[in-house]
Amino acid sequence: MSDTVLNHGYIPEEHAPDPVIGHGDPTPPGKVGIWLFLASEIMFFVAILGSYVILRSGSHELFAKHALALSKPLAGINTLVLIFSSLTMALAVDASQKGKRNKTIICLFITFLCAAGFLGIKAIEYTSKFKHHTIVARESANGPLYVYDGHLHEEDAASMTIEGYRMPVPEHGSIDIHLISEHDVMNGGIEPAEAGQKSEKAMETFTIPKSEIAQDIIYGPWKNIFYADYFTLTGIHAIHVIGGMFPIAFLCIFAIRGKLLPHHTEYVGLYWHFVDLVWIFLFPLLYLI
Amino acid sequence: MKRYIFSTDHKIIGIQFLFMSLLFFVLGGLLAMLIRWQLAWPSDPNHPVPILGQLMGWSKGVMPPDFYTMVFSMHATIMIFFVIIPLLVGVFGNYLIPLKIGAGDMAFPFLNGLAFWSALPAGSIILAGFFRPGGHAAAGWTVYPPLSAVMQNSGFGIAGAQFGNVLHPLGSTWPMTPVIMTFIALFMFVAYVCAYYVNLGNKVLDICVSVVLSLIGGIVITRGVQHAVFDGQSAWFLSITWLGFSSLMGAVNYLTTIIKLRCPGMTMFRLPLSIWSLFITSLLVLLATPVLAATLTMNLLDHLRLTSFYEPFNWVVTNVPQENSGGGFAIMHQHMFWFYSHPAVYIMILPAMGMVSDILAVFARKPIFGYRPMVYAMSGIAFLGFIVWAHHMFQSGMNPTLGTTFAVSTMFIAVPSAIKVFNWLGTLWGGNIRFEVPMLHAIAFVAMFTIGGLSGIFMASTAVDVHIHDTYFIVAHIHYVLFGGSMFGIFGAITFWYPKMFGRMMNNALGHIHFWLSFIAFNCTFFAMHILGIGGMPRRVADYTSYPTFAHFQPMNQFISMSAFTLGAVQILFVINFIGSWIWGKKAPGNPWEATTLEWNDCPSPPPHGNFAKTPVVHHGPYEYSSPLVEEDWLAQTRYVEGAENFVVKH
Amino acid sequence: MTAHSQSRMPEEPHDVSRPEPHHVVPYFTIFIVLVVLTIITVAVALVRFPNEIVNVLLALLVATIKGCCVALFFMHLKYEGKLIYLMLIVPICLMLILVFALIPDIVMTDPGSSSASLHLFNAHPAIYNPH
Ligand code: HEM
Ligand SMILES: [Cu+2]
């Protein structure tokens, strides 16, 4: 180190002689923390969505065909529910910052209800998928082999009743029940899906003797990679919703007990909007395109 | 109780992490010895594996190949995830950040404690994996599918046709030891939360309720874990994902603390480089770990046969068609995994770089050479670290276009690395060097990291990598950067901050002996691996002598093994020194090394709860050594000097 | 831990003043916009343009607009300092890097060549796969 004294020009901060008091940014630590957490959440979803994008571009047909079996109306309603809950959450934050206790309580409560409603609708969707079977079976012993695809209507010890479609198993080759979709069976063959076009064929009811079932699979995540993505993405999102319900409930209880926590409400609000934001992207990616 | 066990004091949490990871270091080291035994005398009945051979009842005491596979997988896993990352980030991140920035504690002390108490269950689950009938995970630390999706329990090749199969209580085959271990860890985890959140107004009542809650919580979660962990690989996934959450909590905390809690005068560019490195590392943890968590979650789902993100179409294992639907993309896993794990290797070296910079400046009695370039180089490494991941995948079958791109970006990363090396050398140049034990370790760090970095450049070139990929050259590289780099850095840091942590000086003579023996044994062990690698010796092969081409490597391997056993044995000296000094060491003064930073000058050794008696005010940068402003050759950051404003020094 | 801070019941940070909502955020307007945009995407999905790429891009565009609305107004990003923007830009860049770097592996592979890494379902044109 030399002894040169500089009285002019640029002095690097680390050598600047005077303490710099305060660091300029008014953001409270909690907010920095929650935004950092959200940044890492972004990366989490990016990884799963990235895998979705890749798998989808690798098997576009499959994704397009199977996406048709998802319920657009239910998901649309769910989107609205979540957007609405986001609105009430924002209002709750605003109210608690202004010290309006009653409005805070009401808004938080509605948010909580919306979250529960969202999960309820999600549960309906899931159960409908778990009741959706693809079955390769004969109608009767020695009869022709069919592929059935539809929702389980009734089940007893000897037979299953399915509401949906069926098509004969082709003479040559074999069928992979993981890949075949409702759309294929409805059209009676495997042809490229004209995306978005669900033809108007009416459903029928079939009774299948259990003894004649060769293969049976439900529309669970193991059905194929589309459903793997669908269940993983929506499942993880649902876990985030559940994770958000607890703090919202606590905030609500505290507000009822007379303690408004404007900072905490704001942080929970940020998280909640993020959950909403994720759904805003999941909805078109899974259901619409 | 709350003071020492469920403490939220960052110093205690740091020391808790220290003990946890040193215990794992012992375990990982023993596994390494096993690897070396097998490689010195592969499946040789004349050299049965001592003790373990009899314990396990192996015929003639010879290690079976799949056991070897498990051993090297777990050696890497434990060393990376449970030793180096917790030591660097968990221990020194916790211990140093508040002390060096002049804060009383972390921004979120409770979260900080939670990070430790959730790292513990992760540790116990990874240990529990060893007790599984099918053995622990054996797909390497990189868990490439479809290998990692193979079920390890014979008899559990079940398709995910029904949910029920997957959640069947297979966990009931757990032996008692891991159950108790996991239960204790989870009990403590819940108890920690209860200790701060159960508040019914009556102390006795609180304790009773907490104990009951922790019992219930512990039992329920242990049962859950038992169900989810039905073989070693699933234990692996669960544990590492869990650990990921723990490091995320830590990272959010460190970043917020550094951004918000610096004391007056402590501007960003007056932070010691160790804090800068931890800051940048935390950013890497924050942004890379979630990707790992996501990947491992998907991989775990695949392993459970619920999905097939990474499983190919018509996938057959040892002639048994697997019942996954298939259609996944195995290379995608490699992309995602390395998108985490390349930044992770920088998570494993940046803090060591920062701490070594501090140590070098202290013992060279000179300001660090090029403080700002150091900061920018670390930021550059962190950024580039995110865009080089595919250099691990040159041979994976990915698009060759990517190969070239990533080869180029990998070469770029050598630039900031070289800047750092030259700055360290510049710091030493003309310094008034004191060869204390931490300094020796720090200098070894610089030298070893340079060798490791240079071998990295070899492998970064796609054409060369065709030859040396998956050979012992890679093993040499990773050990030069991870043992030679990170571990020497860690040893340096432990010996440097030991007086502050425990208030005692470490034994100097023992420290020197430990350093020199380690240094020599280390180089004998790992330098020779370069030669093996160039010769083509494959890594991850249990018995290379069964291939005539490789059989002539045995003498070299025996030499390596001998050196490795020495290296392992020498660490006992460190343990003795560590424990012995704690009991008999002489009392440490507040500032034994005559350093400038806050933890040495503004609090005693060890610092009390709350760290500083009053909020310190910082007047100088962290490296004002040999300053002409004062008599002594160090100018503490908080020491106010009259007239300093007229006396800004250029170097 | 000092003796008096026994429990960690939520407590407002004392060094920071109570946050004043100094901005009038048009929450309801934003909500209406979001609802309208949702209806638009659903409508587009039902009607569909002949070109699949247009559909995808349109859906993503609308989603992005909605996302920006939520982030800017509900999450008050519009009123935040540069610190928070800084924290957001990094993951967004990384997201782009990750996705774009993977594209050559999927799109640019020629199914005939050995480097065609992606043999997903489309590579097997039919569901009839002879075992
Ligand atoms: C100049 C800097 C570096 C370069 C150019 C570099 C380059 C590489 C390359 C190309 C590979 C892949 C070799 C192969 O599998 O064929 C590799 C592997 C590896 N590197 Fe580095 N590296 C550098 C620094 C580091 C550092 C600082 C660390 C850790 C602290 C590290 C840890 C590793 C590990 C653990 C592996 C092996 C992973 C495995 O396959 O198990 N590297 N490095
Ligand atoms: Cu790498």
PDB file of C-alpha atoms in Angstrom, chain B residues 394 411 451-466 468 473 530 534:
ATOM      1  CA  PHE B 394     -21.850 -33.545 -23.245  1.00  0.00           C
ATOM      2  CA  MET B 411     -14.726 -21.503 -20.692  1.00  0.00           C
ATOM      3  CA  ILE B 451      -5.440 -27.134 -10.044  1.00  0.00           C
ATOM      4  CA  GLY B 452      -9.100 -28.109  -9.861  1.00  0.00           C
ATOM      5  CA  GLY B 453     -10.119 -25.166 -11.998  1.00  0.00           C
ATOM      6  CA  LEU B 454      -7.548 -26.017 -14.613  1.00  0.00           C
ATOM      7  CA  SER B 455      -8.729 -29.600 -14.897  1.00  0.00           C
ATOM      8  CA  GLY B 456     -12.215 -28.126 -15.251  1.00  0.00           C
ATOM      9  CA  ILE B 457     -11.087 -26.275 -18.349  1.00  0.00           C
ATOM     10  CA  PHE B 458      -9.921 -29.555 -19.878  1.00  0.00           C
ATOM     11  CA  MET B 459     -13.293 -31.120 -19.416  1.00  0.00           C
ATOM     12  CA  ALA B 460     -15.112 -28.056 -20.632  1.00  0.00           C
ATOM     13  CA  SER B 461     -13.895 -28.720 -24.116  1.00  0.00           C
ATOM     14  CA  THR B 462     -16.364 -31.112 -25.641  1.00  0.00           C
ATOM     15  CA  ALA B 463     -13.857 -33.075 -27.637  1.00  0.00           C
ATOM     16  CA  VAL B 464     -11.584 -33.733 -24.684  1.00  0.00           C
ATOM     17  CA  ASP B 465     -14.544 -34.590 -22.532  1.00  0.00           C
ATOM     18  CA  VAL B 466     -15.466 -37.464 -24.832  1.00  0.00           C
ATOM     19  CA  ILE B 468     -12.369 -38.221 -19.920  1.00  0.00           C
ATOM     20  CA  PHE B 473     -10.258 -37.488 -14.140  1.00  0.00           C
ATOM     21  CA  HIS B 530      -5.727 -37.539 -12.909  1.00  0.00           C
ATOM     22  CA  ILE B 534      -6.332 -39.946 -18.568  1.00  0.00           C
TER      23      ILE B 534
END
